[in-house]
Short mmCIF file of C-alpha atoms in Angstrom, two decimals:
data_model
loop_
_atom_site.label_atom_id
_atom_site.label_comp_id
_atom_site.label_asym_id
_atom_site.label_seq_id
_atom_site.Cartn_x
_atom_site.Cartn_y
_atom_site.Cartn_z
CA UNK A 74 32.49 96.27 143.87
CA UNK A 75 31.78 97.52 140.26
CA UNK A 76 31.75 101.13 141.39
CA UNK A 77 35.19 100.70 143.12
CA UNK A 78 36.55 99.23 139.86
CA UNK A 79 34.94 101.89 137.72
CA UNK A 80 36.24 104.76 139.92
CA UNK A 81 39.72 103.10 140.10
CA UNK A 82 39.75 102.70 136.16
CA UNK A 83 38.60 106.30 135.63
CA UNK A 84 41.40 107.55 138.13
CA UNK A 85 43.97 105.50 136.35
CA UNK A 86 42.90 106.84 133.01
CA UNK A 87 43.33 110.47 134.15
CA UNK A 88 46.72 109.64 135.65
CA UNK A 89 47.97 108.02 132.51
CA UNK A 90 46.47 111.00 130.42
CA UNK A 91 48.21 113.62 132.42
CA UNK A 92 51.47 111.66 132.54
CA UNK A 93 51.55 111.59 128.64
CA UNK A 94 50.80 115.36 128.47
CA UNK A 95 53.65 115.97 130.74
CA UNK A 96 55.88 113.87 128.70
CA UNK A 97 54.71 115.57 125.47
CA UNK A 98 55.57 118.99 127.01
CA UNK A 99 58.98 117.88 128.11
CA UNK A 100 59.81 116.70 124.68
CA UNK A 101 58.79 119.85 122.86
CA UNK A 102 61.31 121.99 125.01
CA UNK A 103 64.24 119.41 124.64
CA UNK A 104 65.84 121.14 121.70
CA UNK A 105 65.63 124.50 123.69
CA UNK A 106 67.03 122.88 126.88
CA UNK A 107 69.88 121.37 124.88
CA UNK A 108 70.57 124.71 123.35
CA UNK A 109 70.46 126.56 126.74
CA UNK A 110 72.76 123.96 128.33
CA UNK A 111 75.18 124.24 125.40
CA UNK A 112 75.27 128.06 125.78
CA UNK A 113 75.66 127.80 129.46
CA UNK A 114 78.77 125.52 129.17
CA UNK A 115 80.29 127.59 126.40
CA UNK A 116 79.83 130.99 128.20
CA UNK A 117 80.24 130.06 131.91
CA UNK A 118 83.81 131.02 132.41
CA UNK A 119 83.68 134.05 130.17
CA UNK A 120 80.77 135.50 131.88
CA UNK A 121 81.85 134.60 135.32
CA UNK A 122 84.88 137.00 134.76
CA UNK A 123 82.63 139.82 133.52
CA UNK A 124 82.81 143.09 135.49
CA UNK A 125 79.73 145.11 136.42
CA UNK A 126 80.38 147.42 133.40
CA UNK A 127 80.62 144.40 131.05
CA UNK A 128 77.45 142.98 132.44
CA UNK A 129 75.49 146.25 132.21
CA UNK A 130 76.60 146.59 128.66
CA UNK A 131 75.36 143.09 127.76
CA UNK A 132 72.03 143.56 129.81
CA UNK A 133 71.41 147.00 128.04
CA UNK A 134 72.46 145.68 124.66
CA UNK A 135 69.91 142.79 125.12
CA UNK A 136 67.06 145.03 126.21
CA UNK A 137 67.71 147.44 123.39
CA UNK A 138 67.61 144.69 120.78
CA UNK A 139 64.42 143.24 122.36
CA UNK A 140 62.78 146.76 122.38
CA UNK A 141 63.58 147.25 118.66
CA UNK A 142 60.40 146.51 116.67
CA UNK A 143 62.39 146.21 113.48
CA UNK A 144 64.73 143.56 114.98
CA UNK A 145 63.98 139.98 115.75
CA UNK A 146 66.75 137.96 117.34
CA UNK A 147 67.55 134.37 116.29
CA UNK A 148 66.76 131.73 118.87
CA UNK A 149 70.46 131.26 119.43
CA UNK A 150 70.98 135.07 119.92
CA UNK A 151 67.98 135.21 122.27
CA UNK A 152 69.18 132.41 124.53
CA UNK A 153 72.88 133.67 124.36
CA UNK A 154 71.77 136.77 126.02
CA UNK A 155 69.27 135.24 128.59
CA UNK A 156 71.86 132.50 129.59
CA UNK A 157 74.66 134.99 129.99
CA UNK A 158 72.51 137.06 132.23
CA UNK A 159 71.60 133.85 134.10
CA UNK A 160 75.31 133.04 134.48
CA UNK A 161 76.10 136.44 135.82
CA UNK A 162 73.72 135.60 138.73
CA UNK A 163 76.14 132.89 139.84
CA UNK A 164 78.86 135.67 140.16
CA UNK A 165 76.56 137.99 142.02
CA UNK A 166 75.96 135.05 144.53
CA UNK A 167 79.72 134.47 144.91
CA UNK A 168 80.40 138.20 145.50
CA UNK A 169 77.40 138.88 147.75
CA UNK A 170 76.65 135.62 149.82
CA UNK A 171 73.91 137.14 151.72
CA UNK A 172 72.16 137.46 148.28
CA UNK A 173 72.41 133.95 147.15
CA UNK A 174 68.58 133.29 147.25
CA UNK A 175 67.84 136.33 145.21
CA UNK A 176 70.53 135.38 142.66
CA UNK A 177 69.27 131.75 142.41
CA UNK A 178 65.84 133.08 141.68
CA UNK A 179 67.11 135.42 139.17
CA UNK A 180 69.11 132.58 137.44
CA UNK A 181 65.88 130.47 137.34
CA UNK A 182 64.01 133.33 135.86
CA UNK A 183 66.47 133.96 133.14
CA UNK A 184 66.74 130.16 132.42
CA UNK A 185 62.90 129.92 132.08
CA UNK A 186 62.71 132.71 129.47
CA UNK A 187 61.50 131.11 126.19
CA UNK A 188 61.94 132.11 122.69
CA UNK A 189 58.23 131.61 121.83
CA UNK A 190 57.25 134.16 124.45
CA UNK A 191 59.92 136.46 122.96
CA UNK A 192 58.31 136.01 119.51
CA UNK A 193 54.80 136.66 120.78
CA UNK A 194 56.00 139.90 122.42
CA UNK A 195 57.49 140.79 119.06
CA UNK A 196 54.22 140.31 117.41
CA UNK A 197 52.23 142.35 119.88
CA UNK A 198 54.97 145.06 119.60
CA UNK A 199 54.38 145.47 115.90
CA UNK A 200 50.52 146.07 116.33
#
């Protein structure tokens, strides 16, 4: 009986520990998620009306700035680009219904981009 209680207690301890770690991770990204959501809402209509030429210009402008070792985008600038690219995935899904899954994956990928990863890539770019 003691072993069962001990095993149950240890299992409960790990479950509570893991839950608190997940909760901490979510609160660290709350500001980024709020910024992304704000940018999404502010740019959704504008980007949904982009032509392919306008999107290409946005896309290549982002990659040019990202590749420039002498330029570091602010958090808002970085997320503005990634969220606008994500929004355009919705337009592509509407234009090409057979590509909805790919567009959804691309949107998810662009929403998952983080400013911290961008800064790390900039640090390695300068080396």
